[in-house]
GROMACS .gro file of C-alpha atoms in nm:
model
  510
    1MET     CA    1  -2.981  -4.838  -0.801
    2GLY     CA    2  -3.117  -4.771  -0.466
    3GLY     CA    3  -2.971  -5.108  -0.345
    4ARG     CA    4  -2.595  -5.061  -0.532
    5ARG     CA    5  -2.314  -5.126  -0.289
    6PRO     CA    6  -2.076  -4.802  -0.246
    7GLY     CA    7  -1.713  -4.969  -0.347
    8PRO     CA    8  -1.433  -4.887  -0.154
    9TRP     CA    9  -1.356  -4.588  -0.433
   10HIS     CA   10  -1.654  -4.398  -0.283
   11GLY     CA   11  -1.514  -4.320   0.074
   12ARG     CA   12  -1.186  -4.216  -0.060
   13LEU     CA   13  -1.417  -4.007  -0.320
   14ILE     CA   14  -1.570  -3.846  -0.057
   15ALA     CA   15  -1.307  -3.786   0.170
   16ALA     CA   16  -1.137  -3.645  -0.091
   17ALA     CA   17  -1.408  -3.381  -0.165
   18ALA     CA   18  -1.418  -3.288   0.222
   19ALA     CA   19  -1.065  -3.218   0.182
   20VAL     CA   20  -1.107  -2.991  -0.101
   21ALA     CA   21  -1.383  -2.812   0.079
   22ALA     CA   22  -1.169  -2.766   0.383
   23LEU     CA   23  -0.881  -2.670   0.149
   24CYS     CA   24  -1.135  -2.394   0.016
   25VAL     CA   25  -1.223  -2.304   0.334
   26THR     CA   26  -0.818  -2.185   0.387
   27LEU     CA   27  -0.835  -2.006   0.114
   28VAL     CA   28  -1.085  -1.730   0.231
   29PRO     CA   29  -0.920  -1.378   0.202
   30THR     CA   30  -0.773  -1.207   0.520
   31GLY     CA   31  -0.757  -0.854   0.576
   32ARG     CA   32  -1.116  -0.807   0.443
   33ALA     CA   33  -1.489  -0.787   0.576
   34ALA     CA   34  -1.696  -1.070   0.435
   35ALA     CA   35  -2.059  -0.925   0.298
   36LEU     CA   36  -2.262  -1.004   0.027
   37PRO     CA   37  -2.379  -0.727  -0.233
   38GLY     CA   38  -2.689  -0.567  -0.108
   39THR     CA   39  -2.662  -0.643   0.237
   40GLY     CA   40  -2.668  -0.361   0.490
   41GLY     CA   41  -2.400  -0.519   0.703
   42SER     CA   42  -2.142  -0.323   0.453
   43ALA     CA   43  -2.262  -0.007   0.633
   44ARG     CA   44  -2.090  -0.037   0.935
   45THR     CA   45  -1.730   0.000   0.798
   46ALA     CA   46  -1.399   0.124   0.934
   47ALA     CA   47  -1.551   0.472   1.089
   48THR     CA   48  -1.792   0.269   1.286
   49ALA     CA   49  -1.516   0.026   1.385
   50ALA     CA   50  -1.332   0.302   1.461
   51ARG     CA   51  -1.557   0.523   1.671
   52THR     CA   52  -1.674   0.234   1.865
   53ALA     CA   53  -1.407  -0.031   1.944
   54ALA     CA   54  -1.150   0.011   2.231
   55ASP     CA   55  -1.035  -0.335   2.242
   56GLY     CA   56  -0.668  -0.244   2.060
   57THR     CA   57  -0.707  -0.480   1.785
   58PRO     CA   58  -0.582  -0.405   1.447
   59GLY     CA   59  -0.745  -0.182   1.208
   60PRO     CA   60  -0.895  -0.292   0.862
   61TYR     CA   61  -0.580  -0.328   0.683
   62ALA     CA   62  -0.488  -0.558   0.459
   63PHE     CA   63  -0.163  -0.659   0.534
   64ALA     CA   64   0.044  -0.888   0.282
   65GLU     CA   65  -0.054  -1.256   0.300
   66ASP     CA   66   0.353  -1.340   0.310
   67ALA     CA   67   0.434  -1.048   0.535
   68VAL     CA   68   0.688  -1.221   0.798
   69THR     CA   69   0.624  -1.081   1.135
   70VAL     CA   70   0.949  -0.898   1.289
   71GLU     CA   71   1.029  -0.689   1.613
   72GLY     CA   72   1.216  -0.406   1.573
   73THR     CA   73   1.466  -0.358   1.856
   74THR     CA   74   1.498   0.006   2.057
   75ASP     CA   75   1.885  -0.007   1.977
   76THR     CA   76   2.103  -0.133   1.683
   77THR     CA   77   2.329  -0.391   1.850
   78ASP     CA   78   2.008  -0.687   1.836
   79SER     CA   79   1.829  -0.535   1.554
   80VAL     CA   80   1.643  -0.812   1.279
   81LEU     CA   81   1.797  -0.858   0.936
   82LEU     CA   82   1.569  -0.742   0.677
   83ARG     CA   83   1.597  -0.888   0.320
   84PRO     CA   84   1.524  -0.763   0.025
   85GLY     CA   85   1.208  -0.813  -0.183
   86ARG     CA   86   1.030  -0.929   0.130
   87THR     CA   87   0.755  -0.750   0.313
   88TYR     CA   88   0.747  -0.743   0.688
   89ARG     CA   89   0.489  -0.705   0.969
   90SER     CA   90   0.542  -0.546   1.308
   91SER     CA   91   0.465  -0.253   1.534
   92VAL     CA   92   0.602   0.071   1.654
   93GLY     CA   93   0.534   0.212   2.025
   94VAL     CA   94   0.439   0.549   2.133
   95ALA     CA   95   0.725   0.804   2.138
   96GLY     CA   96   0.963   0.787   2.398
   97ALA     CA   97   1.031   0.386   2.505
   98GLY     CA   98   0.948   0.194   2.147
   99GLY     CA   99   0.864   0.492   1.958
  100ARG     CA  100   1.183   0.442   1.781
  101LEU     CA  101   1.278   0.103   1.590
  102TYR     CA  102   1.572  -0.020   1.428
  103TYR     CA  103   1.610  -0.302   1.157
  104ARG     CA  104   1.951  -0.427   1.014
  105LEU     CA  105   2.028  -0.405   0.616
  106GLU     CA  106   2.317  -0.562   0.458
  107LEU     CA  107   2.396  -0.335   0.160
  108ASP     CA  108   2.612  -0.347  -0.141
  109ALA     CA  109   2.832  -0.031  -0.247
  110VAL     CA  110   2.622  -0.005  -0.590
  111SER     CA  111   2.265  -0.079  -0.553
  112ASP     CA  112   1.997   0.150  -0.429
  113ALA     CA  113   1.779   0.045  -0.135
  114TYR     CA  114   1.467   0.170  -0.054
  115VAL     CA  115   1.238   0.137   0.267
  116SER     CA  116   0.904   0.212   0.335
  117ALA     CA  117   0.692   0.158   0.638
  118THR     CA  118   0.279   0.198   0.658
  119ALA     CA  119   0.152   0.298   0.970
  120VAL     CA  120  -0.173   0.153   1.091
  121PRO     CA  121  -0.377   0.281   1.411
  122ARG     CA  122  -0.559   0.041   1.579
  123SER     CA  123  -0.911   0.076   1.623
  124GLY     CA  124  -1.031   0.292   1.890
  125ALA     CA  125  -0.772   0.540   1.884
  126THR     CA  126  -0.788   0.942   1.765
  127VAL     CA  127  -0.523   1.115   1.605
  128SER     CA  128  -0.378   1.487   1.581
  129TYR     CA  129  -0.277   1.690   1.335
  130SER     CA  130   0.097   1.639   1.411
  131ASP     CA  131   0.062   1.278   1.478
  132GLY     CA  132   0.303   1.122   1.220
  133LEU     CA  133   0.568   0.844   1.106
  134LYS     CA  134   0.957   0.931   0.996
  135VAL     CA  135   1.164   0.686   0.854
  136SER     CA  136   1.545   0.696   0.730
  137LEU     CA  137   1.829   0.518   0.659
  138GLN     CA  138   2.147   0.551   0.843
  139ASP     CA  139   2.508   0.408   0.794
  140ALA     CA  140   2.697   0.272   1.083
  141ASN     CA  141   2.813   0.617   1.201
  142GLY     CA  142   2.457   0.721   1.279
  143ARG     CA  143   2.430   0.951   0.910
  144ASN     CA  144   2.143   0.962   0.746
  145CYS     CA  145   2.234   0.850   0.395
  146SER     CA  146   1.970   1.068   0.160
  147PHE     CA  147   1.630   1.199   0.262
  148THR     CA  148   1.401   1.146   0.537
  149GLY     CA  149   1.024   1.085   0.512
  150THR     CA  150   0.799   1.191   0.732
  151VAL     CA  151   0.410   1.177   0.707
  152HIS     CA  152   0.139   1.300   0.903
  153PHE     CA  153  -0.227   1.278   0.949
  154GLY     CA  154  -0.228   1.610   0.864
  155ALA     CA  155  -0.595   1.829   0.850
  156THR     CA  156  -0.806   1.538   0.818
  157GLN     CA  157  -0.696   1.408   1.156
  158SER     CA  158  -0.861   1.069   1.097
  159PRO     CA  159  -0.739   0.745   1.180
  160HIS     CA  160  -0.610   0.577   0.834
  161PRO     CA  161  -0.287   0.385   0.715
  162ILE     CA  162  -0.011   0.670   0.660
  163THR     CA  163   0.348   0.517   0.450
  164SER     CA  164   0.703   0.718   0.481
  165TRP     CA  165   1.008   0.605   0.295
  166ALA     CA  166   1.365   0.629   0.305
  167ALA     CA  167   1.646   0.549   0.069
  168ARG     CA  168   2.016   0.489   0.017
  169GLU     CA  169   2.146   0.618  -0.320
  170THR     CA  170   2.431   0.529  -0.474
  171SER     CA  171   2.424   0.752  -0.791
  172GLY     CA  172   2.397   1.138  -0.818
  173GLU     CA  173   2.596   1.344  -0.589
  174GLN     CA  174   2.621   1.181  -0.319
  175TYR     CA  175   2.864   1.187  -0.025
  176ALA     CA  176   2.751   0.925   0.226
  177CYS     CA  177   2.623   0.589   0.227
  178GLN     CA  178   2.840   0.450  -0.053
  179THR     CA  179   3.058   0.171   0.074
  180ALA     CA  180   2.953  -0.194   0.132
  181GLY     CA  181   2.823  -0.272   0.497
  182THR     CA  182   2.573  -0.278   0.745
  183TYR     CA  183   2.283  -0.039   0.769
  184TYR     CA  184   2.009   0.066   0.982
  185ALA     CA  185   1.638   0.144   0.866
  186VAL     CA  186   1.500   0.411   1.181
  187VAL     CA  187   1.102   0.424   1.195
  188GLU     CA  188   0.976   0.606   1.418
  189ARG     CA  189   0.652   0.817   1.562
  190THR     CA  190   0.683   1.186   1.581
  191GLY     CA  191   0.411   1.414   1.766
  192ALA     CA  192   0.279   1.139   1.980
  193GLY     CA  193   0.427   1.257   2.309
  194GLY     CA  194   0.227   1.595   2.288
  195ALA     CA  195  -0.139   1.395   2.211
  196ALA     CA  196  -0.029   1.186   2.507
  197GLY     CA  197  -0.160   1.502   2.730
  198GLY     CA  198  -0.486   1.534   2.518
  199THR     CA  199  -0.823   1.470   2.600
  200ARG     CA  200  -0.998   1.188   2.490
  201GLY     CA  201  -1.211   1.178   2.173
  202ALA     CA  202  -1.597   1.287   2.181
  203SER     CA  203  -1.700   0.903   2.160
  204GLY     CA  204  -1.428   0.814   2.447
  205THR     CA  205  -1.194   0.664   2.222
  206GLU     CA  206  -0.836   0.694   2.329
  207PRO     CA  207  -0.520   0.938   2.192
  208SER     CA  208  -0.336   0.777   1.951
  209ALA     CA  209  -0.007   0.783   2.199
  210SER     CA  210  -0.194   0.567   2.427
  211ARG     CA  211  -0.173   0.255   2.148
  212PRO     CA  212   0.096   0.101   1.932
  213TRP     CA  213   0.052   0.143   1.586
  214ASP     CA  214   0.074  -0.189   1.331
  215LEU     CA  215   0.383  -0.184   1.033
  216GLU     CA  216   0.391  -0.311   0.725
  217LEU     CA  217   0.767  -0.284   0.577
  218GLY     CA  218   0.878  -0.295   0.223
  219TYR     CA  219   1.228  -0.335   0.147
  220VAL     CA  220   1.302  -0.292  -0.248
  221SER     CA  221   1.675  -0.327  -0.382
  222GLU     CA  222   1.728  -0.155  -0.732
  223PRO     CA  223   2.044  -0.256  -0.905
  224ALA     CA  224   2.290  -0.030  -1.069
  225LEU     CA  225   2.307   0.055  -1.447
  226LYS     CA  226   2.557  -0.145  -1.694
  227LYS     CA  227   2.705   0.213  -1.772
  228ALA     CA  228   2.707   0.507  -1.504
  229SER     CA  229   2.780   0.765  -1.773
  230GLY     CA  230   2.467   0.965  -1.872
  231PRO     CA  231   2.251   1.255  -1.724
  232THR     CA  232   2.287   1.347  -1.341
  233SER     CA  233   2.043   1.600  -1.347
  234ALA     CA  234   1.614   1.545  -1.372
  235PRO     CA  235   1.458   1.686  -1.732
  236GLU     CA  236   1.374   2.051  -1.719
  237VAL     CA  237   1.114   2.047  -1.969
  238TRP     CA  238   0.815   1.852  -2.006
  239ASN     CA  239   0.442   1.887  -2.083
  240SER     CA  240   0.283   2.032  -1.758
  241ALA     CA  241  -0.050   2.108  -1.922
  242SER     CA  242  -0.347   1.911  -1.719
  243PRO     CA  243  -0.495   1.678  -1.929
  244GLU     CA  244  -0.876   1.653  -2.072
  245ALA     CA  245  -1.031   1.558  -1.830
  246LEU     CA  246  -1.161   1.163  -1.883
  247VAL     CA  247  -1.576   1.108  -1.966
  248GLY     CA  248  -1.836   0.841  -2.002
  249GLU     CA  249  -1.976   0.570  -1.840
  250ALA     CA  250  -1.782   0.433  -1.501
  251GLU     CA  251  -1.674   0.080  -1.496
  252HIS     CA  252  -1.721  -0.047  -1.145
  253ARG     CA  253  -1.412  -0.144  -0.988
  254GLY     CA  254  -1.367  -0.234  -0.573
  255GLY     CA  255  -1.057  -0.089  -0.441
  256GLY     CA  256  -0.855  -0.274  -0.214
  257ALA     CA  257  -0.779  -0.275   0.152
  258GLY     CA  258  -0.407  -0.237   0.157
  259PHE     CA  259  -0.074  -0.228  -0.072
  260SER     CA  260  -0.096  -0.566  -0.128
  261ASP     CA  261  -0.443  -0.644  -0.316
  262ALA     CA  262  -0.473  -0.268  -0.439
  263ALA     CA  263  -0.768  -0.264  -0.732
  264PRO     CA  264  -0.616  -0.289  -1.038
  265LEU     CA  265  -0.675   0.032  -1.271
  266GLY     CA  266  -0.592   0.133  -1.662
  267GLN     CA  267  -0.707   0.453  -1.819
  268GLY     CA  268  -1.089   0.498  -1.773
  269VAL     CA  269  -1.326   0.643  -1.564
  270TRP     CA  270  -1.386   0.366  -1.244
  271LYS     CA  271  -1.664   0.401  -0.979
  272ASP     CA  272  -1.640   0.242  -0.646
  273GLY     CA  273  -1.814   0.334  -0.301
  274ILE     CA  274  -1.624   0.471   0.015
  275SER     CA  275  -1.727   0.474   0.376
  276PRO     CA  276  -1.605   0.744   0.645
  277GLY     CA  277  -1.302   0.639   0.805
  278GLN     CA  278  -1.180   0.405   0.497
  279THR     CA  279  -0.894   0.391   0.300
  280ARG     CA  280  -0.876   0.231  -0.068
  281PHE     CA  281  -0.614   0.112  -0.218
  282TYR     CA  282  -0.576   0.136  -0.645
  283LYS     CA  283  -0.292   0.054  -0.876
  284VAL     CA  284  -0.222   0.192  -1.224
  285PRO     CA  285   0.060   0.030  -1.425
  286VAL     CA  286   0.264   0.357  -1.575
  287ASP     CA  287   0.605   0.242  -1.777
  288TRP     CA  288   0.904   0.451  -1.879
  289GLY     CA  289   0.805   0.751  -2.064
  290GLN     CA  290   0.474   0.769  -1.975
  291GLN     CA  291   0.270   1.014  -1.741
  292VAL     CA  292  -0.024   0.950  -1.474
  293HIS     CA  293  -0.331   1.185  -1.397
  294ALA     CA  294  -0.547   1.089  -1.137
  295THR     CA  295  -0.910   1.288  -1.072
  296ALA     CA  296  -1.131   1.179  -0.752
  297ASP     CA  297  -1.485   1.274  -0.741
  298LEU     CA  298  -1.687   1.226  -0.449
  299GLY     CA  299  -2.059   1.192  -0.519
  300SER     CA  300  -2.315   1.415  -0.323
  301ALA     CA  301  -2.509   1.312   0.029
  302SER     CA  302  -2.867   1.231   0.027
  303ARG     CA  303  -2.883   1.377   0.372
  304GLY     CA  304  -2.691   1.583   0.644
  305GLN     CA  305  -2.571   1.924   0.667
  306GLY     CA  306  -2.270   2.104   0.748
  307SER     CA  307  -1.937   2.077   0.615
  308VAL     CA  308  -1.578   1.912   0.673
  309GLY     CA  309  -1.271   2.109   0.630
  310THR     CA  310  -1.050   1.789   0.483
  311ALA     CA  311  -1.301   1.521   0.383
  312LEU     CA  312  -1.139   1.351   0.111
  313VAL     CA  313  -0.746   1.262   0.041
  314MET     CA  314  -0.637   1.136  -0.289
  315SER     CA  315  -0.244   0.986  -0.206
  316LEU     CA  316   0.009   0.867  -0.524
  317TYR     CA  317   0.283   0.612  -0.425
  318ASN     CA  318   0.547   0.525  -0.665
  319PRO     CA  319   0.653   0.153  -0.710
  320VAL     CA  320   0.849   0.131  -0.374
  321ARG     CA  321   0.556   0.328  -0.186
  322GLY     CA  322   0.757   0.634  -0.214
  323PHE     CA  323   0.524   0.915  -0.149
  324VAL     CA  324   0.480   1.134  -0.490
  325ASP     CA  325   0.214   1.355  -0.437
  326ASP     CA  326  -0.153   1.407  -0.301
  327VAL     CA  327  -0.432   1.631  -0.281
  328GLY     CA  328  -0.718   1.749  -0.081
  329ALA     CA  329  -1.098   1.853  -0.043
  330GLY     CA  330  -1.350   1.985   0.170
  331TYR     CA  331  -1.703   1.827   0.150
  332ASP     CA  332  -2.039   1.998   0.240
  333GLY     CA  333  -2.265   1.747   0.105
  334ARG     CA  334  -2.295   1.834  -0.257
  335GLN     CA  335  -2.024   1.662  -0.485
  336ARG     CA  336  -1.660   1.748  -0.484
  337SER     CA  337  -1.330   1.676  -0.685
  338ALA     CA  338  -0.993   1.673  -0.626
  339ALA     CA  339  -0.707   1.622  -0.907
  340LEU     CA  340  -0.359   1.563  -0.906
  341ASP     CA  341  -0.150   1.785  -1.044
  342PRO     CA  342   0.006   1.750  -1.374
  343LEU     CA  343   0.340   1.468  -1.337
  344PRO     CA  344   0.632   1.448  -1.537
  345PRO     CA  345   0.680   1.107  -1.749
  346VAL     CA  346   0.851   0.810  -1.571
  347ALA     CA  347   1.240   0.874  -1.594
  348TYR     CA  348   1.532   0.754  -1.451
  349GLU     CA  349   1.681   1.077  -1.442
  350ASN     CA  350   1.413   1.216  -1.246
  351ARG     CA  351   1.592   1.095  -0.945
  352TYR     CA  352   1.788   1.395  -0.947
  353ALA     CA  353   1.537   1.619  -0.858
  354LEU     CA  354   1.476   1.752  -0.526
  355ASN     CA  355   1.088   1.764  -0.570
  356ASP     CA  356   0.915   1.446  -0.467
  357ARG     CA  357   0.693   1.522  -0.770
  358VAL     CA  358   0.946   1.458  -0.976
  359SER     CA  359   1.194   1.229  -0.805
  360GLY     CA  360   0.939   0.982  -0.724
  361MET     CA  361   0.883   0.910  -1.063
  362ARG     CA  362   1.148   0.719  -1.104
  363PHE     CA  363   1.037   0.387  -1.159
  364ALA     CA  364   0.831   0.228  -1.427
  365GLY     CA  365   0.557  -0.051  -1.261
  366SER     CA  366   0.261  -0.019  -1.056
  367TYR     CA  367   0.199   0.337  -0.895
  368TYR     CA  368  -0.077   0.346  -0.611
  369LEU     CA  369  -0.360   0.553  -0.572
  370VAL     CA  370  -0.482   0.564  -0.210
  371VAL     CA  371  -0.796   0.754  -0.078
  372HIS     CA  372  -0.925   0.794   0.220
  373LEU     CA  373  -1.269   0.981   0.340
  374ALA     CA  374  -1.209   1.153   0.668
  375GLU     CA  375  -1.445   0.944   0.936
  376GLN     CA  376  -1.550   1.262   1.055
  377VAL     CA  377  -1.787   1.270   0.764
  378ALA     CA  378  -2.010   1.067   0.906
  379ASP     CA  379  -2.113   1.296   1.197
  380ARG     CA  380  -2.274   1.499   0.952
  381PHE     CA  381  -2.329   1.318   0.631
  382GLY     CA  382  -2.395   0.964   0.788
  383GLU     CA  383  -2.204   0.631   0.752
  384GLY     CA  384  -2.237   0.611   0.352
  385PRO     CA  385  -2.088   0.473   0.141
  386PHE     CA  386  -2.078   0.730  -0.055
  387GLY     CA  387  -2.010   0.768  -0.434
  388LEU     CA  388  -1.649   0.769  -0.531
  389THR     CA  389  -1.517   0.788  -0.902
  390LEU     CA  390  -1.207   0.784  -1.007
  391ARG     CA  391  -1.110   0.939  -1.364
  392VAL     CA  392  -0.705   0.788  -1.420
  393ARG     CA  393  -0.573   0.875  -1.768
  394VAL     CA  394  -0.208   0.723  -1.894
  395SER     CA  395  -0.044   0.899  -2.170
  396GLY     CA  396   0.248   0.887  -2.402
  397THR     CA  397   0.420   0.580  -2.519
  398ALA     CA  398   0.610   0.318  -2.356
  399GLY     CA  399   0.982   0.357  -2.418
  400LYS     CA  400   1.241   0.137  -2.320
  401GLY     CA  401   1.383   0.154  -1.965
  402PRO     CA  402   1.756   0.218  -1.832
  403ALA     CA  403   2.006  -0.097  -1.871
  404TYR     CA  404   2.057  -0.226  -1.555
  405ALA     CA  405   2.357  -0.436  -1.434
  406GLY     CA  406   2.115  -0.683  -1.262
  407LYS     CA  407   1.790  -0.776  -1.118
  408PRO     CA  408   1.604  -0.555  -0.880
  409SER     CA  409   1.482  -0.728  -0.588
  410PRO     CA  410   1.137  -0.836  -0.580
  411ARG     CA  411   1.210  -0.922  -0.969
  412ASP     CA  412   0.893  -0.812  -1.091
  413VAL     CA  413   0.889  -0.412  -0.892
  414PHE     CA  414   0.933  -0.230  -1.189
  415ALA     CA  415   0.751  -0.437  -1.463
  416VAL     CA  416   0.408  -0.323  -1.620
  417PRO     CA  417   0.182  -0.641  -1.625
  418ALA     CA  418   0.142  -0.724  -1.998
  419GLY     CA  419  -0.169  -0.628  -2.109
  420GLY     CA  420  -0.223  -0.350  -1.873
  421SER     CA  421  -0.449  -0.354  -1.581
  422ASP     CA  422  -0.674  -0.583  -1.754
  423GLY     CA  423  -0.407  -0.819  -1.894
  424ALA     CA  424  -0.516  -1.089  -1.570
  425ALA     CA  425  -0.835  -1.288  -1.561
  426GLY     CA  426  -1.048  -1.264  -1.257
  427ASP     CA  427  -0.972  -0.892  -1.205
  428ARG     CA  428  -1.333  -0.753  -1.216
  429ALA     CA  429  -1.461  -1.022  -1.020
  430ARG     CA  430  -1.321  -0.831  -0.721
  431ASP     CA  431  -1.618  -0.631  -0.803
  432GLY     CA  432  -1.884  -0.822  -0.679
  433ALA     CA  433  -1.880  -0.695  -0.286
  434ALA     CA  434  -1.740  -0.372  -0.389
  435GLY     CA  435  -1.884  -0.051  -0.320
  436THR     CA  436  -2.033  -0.200  -0.003
  437GLY     CA  437  -1.749  -0.107   0.245
  438ASN     CA  438  -1.593  -0.398   0.277
  439GLY     CA  439  -1.314  -0.378   0.029
  440GLY     CA  440  -1.430  -0.576  -0.255
  441GLY     CA  441  -1.350  -0.907  -0.236
  442GLY     CA  442  -1.062  -1.124  -0.333
  443ALA     CA  443  -1.099  -1.253  -0.711
  444GLY     CA  444  -1.076  -1.628  -0.776
  445ARG     CA  445  -1.081  -1.743  -0.416
  446GLY     CA  446  -1.407  -1.606  -0.353
  447GLU     CA  447  -1.521  -1.715  -0.623
  448VAL     CA  448  -1.457  -2.086  -0.506
  449MET     CA  449  -1.600  -2.015  -0.179
  450LYS     CA  450  -1.960  -1.919  -0.368
  451LEU     CA  451  -1.897  -2.274  -0.552
  452VAL     CA  452  -1.855  -2.472  -0.265
  453ALA     CA  453  -2.161  -2.276  -0.053
  454ALA     CA  454  -2.384  -2.300  -0.345
  455GLY     CA  455  -2.404  -2.692  -0.307
  456GLY     CA  456  -2.541  -2.901  -0.561
  457ILE     CA  457  -2.154  -2.952  -0.717
  458GLY     CA  458  -2.061  -3.327  -0.833
  459ALA     CA  459  -1.791  -3.560  -0.651
  460GLY     CA  460  -1.620  -3.496  -0.987
  461THR     CA  461  -1.629  -3.139  -1.016
  462LEU     CA  462  -1.546  -3.083  -0.677
  463LEU     CA  463  -1.206  -3.327  -0.729
  464THR     CA  464  -1.143  -3.151  -1.042
  465LEU     CA  465  -1.174  -2.790  -0.877
  466GLY     CA  466  -0.966  -2.951  -0.619
  467LEU     CA  467  -0.695  -3.033  -0.826
  468GLY     CA  468  -0.675  -2.685  -1.019
  469VAL     CA  469  -0.667  -2.522  -0.644
  470TRP     CA  470  -0.420  -2.722  -0.529
  471THR     CA  471  -0.203  -2.647  -0.852
  472VAL     CA  472  -0.248  -2.269  -0.800
  473VAL     CA  473  -0.155  -2.294  -0.461
  474ALA     CA  474   0.166  -2.542  -0.495
  475ARG     CA  475   0.290  -2.268  -0.777
  476ARG     CA  476   0.263  -1.961  -0.507
  477ARG     CA  477   0.406  -2.125  -0.290
  478ALA     CA  478   0.663  -2.231  -0.480
  479ALA     CA  479   0.736  -1.895  -0.612
  480ARG     CA  480   0.721  -1.722  -0.267
  481PRO     CA  481   1.081  -1.647  -0.126
  482ALA     CA  482   1.161  -1.887   0.173
  483GLY     CA  483   1.099  -1.726   0.482
  484PRO     CA  484   1.387  -1.612   0.649
  485ARG     CA  485   1.679  -1.782   0.898
  486GLN     CA  486   1.612  -1.802   1.230
  487GLU     CA  487   1.919  -1.589   1.277
  488ASP     CA  488   1.794  -1.373   1.061
  489ALA     CA  489   1.460  -1.283   1.173
  490ASP     CA  490   1.299  -1.260   1.514
  491THR     CA  491   0.918  -1.438   1.475
  492ALA     CA  492   0.748  -1.346   1.796
  493SER     CA  493   0.414  -1.243   1.772
  494ALA     CA  494   0.377  -0.833   1.706
  495SER     CA  495   0.069  -0.754   1.654
  496LEU     CA  496   0.820   1.380   0.316
  497PRO     CA  497   0.997   1.417   0.164
  498MET     CA  498   0.887   1.736  -0.013
  499PRO     CA  499   0.509   1.791   0.181
  500ALA     CA  500   0.214   1.890  -0.001
  501PRO     CA  501   0.139   2.216   0.156
  502TRP     CA  502  -0.180   2.091   0.301
  503GLU     CA  503  -0.126   1.840   0.501
  504HIS     CA  504   0.269   1.749   0.493
  505GLY     CA  505   0.493   1.968   0.696
  506VAL     CA  506   0.830   1.874   0.635
  507THR     CA  507   1.147   1.967   0.454
  508ARG     CA  508   1.350   1.799   0.253
  509GLY     CA  509   1.710   1.775   0.275
  510ARG     CA  510   1.973   1.586   0.092
   0.00000   0.00000   0.00000
C-alpha cells in the first residue's frame, strides 16, 4: 500500500480539502475575542482595554456582519440614502463640526419609519454623565416628525454602547410628516462640548469629546393597517403586579457583544459572566398579548472593598431597538439584584401612550436585554468576570397580531421564532466560551473551526463538511439584500424618549 502511486484525483482531493479549510478560516466570527474556556486570557476584557488602550481603535462591539459602511454628512444636500431593512455602519465626530450628521430617507405616506443609532465610544476614551446621543427624524422643512430620543451615559460614566431612536408615525393624532417625500435622520452627539475642556482620566485616557464614536444604524419600516379604524389610545388597564420570582437551577447562556449576535433567551433562569466595562446582549421572543419581565442578579465579589454608586445597568429595547425601560444598581461587593418594573402586554395600541414604558411595547418580536457592568468596578473588586444571573419571565397567551396591509422591512422583524428561543439548533453551542469575558462564541462556525483545528479528519469527511458549509454560506448570501447602489451609499471607510429618573434626563414631546 505504501508503494501505490496516487491517482490524479488525489491532488484534486487535497486541493479541495485545503480550499475547505481556507473557507472555514474565513468563517471565524468577527467582533469577539477568541479564547478557550478555562484560560486566563479572558480576564483582560473590555474594562482593561478601555483603561489602557489609546490607539483609537473601535471598542469591543459586534457590528452586524452585513452592515454597509456609509458616511453621514454635515448638511442635507449630499446626504446618503438609507434603505429600510438594512443595517449601516458609520461614525460621528465631536460636538460641533462633524457632531451632527444627516442621512436621507424616502418615505411613502402610510408606513411608519423607525431609525436607531447605537454609538460605541472607542477604546481609551472617558465619558461624562452628560455625554449622549440624540436621534431625530425631520421633514424637508426641518420639523421633527415625532419625538426625538436622547440617551446619556448617566451615572455609570462608563464607556459602553448606547442606543437612541426616533420615528415617523402616520397613525394617531400627528400633524407633521404625513406626506410622501424626502426625510432626514439626524444623529447628533450631545454634552461632548463640555467634556472637551475636562481633565484626562486617572489612567491617562482622553476625554470622549476628543474622539469620534462608531455608529451602527438600523432602519425599520412598518406597513399601515388594512383598516385604519380601531383604538387610538393605549390600554389603561393591564396586569401591573410584579410576578413571582423565578427559581431553580440556572442554565448557562453566553451573551452577545451586539444587537446582531444577541443570545436568545426564553423563560427561565440563565447564568453568564460579565467583566467590568463589558456589555452583554440577549434577546427574548415576546408575542402579541404577552408580557416580559426580567431581573439581573450580580454575584458577590471574592475580594475588594468600597462601593460603586451605579455599577450594573440593565436596559430593555424593542424589536426596532427603541428604548423601553432600564434599571440600575450599586455594588459593594455583596450580591445585588435589579428588576424591571412590570411592563404592559405587547399591543399595537400601546404606541399611542406618552410613556416609553408603554409605547415601546408596540410590536411582537425579539426584545433585547442589554446589561452593562461599569468599568469602575474593576478598581475596587478586580477585573472579574463576575457572576450574572438573568431571570426572564414571558407570561400570557400569544394572540393574533394586527392585520397589516403589507410586509415590514426587514420581513421578520416582528416575528417570534418558531419554538421560542431554543428553536434553532446550535443556540447552546455558544456557551462554550461564554462567561469568559469574550462574548461567548458563534454557534456553528466556531464548532467548524474546532473540528478543523483538532485534526484527524479524513479527506472525505472534510469534503462533506465543506459542502455543507458551502451550502449554508450560499443560502445566507442569497437571502441577504443586495448592497446599495453606488449612488445610494458612499462606501468610503469610516471607521429618550421619557428617561428613567436615575439615568436618562430628557423630556419626550410629540
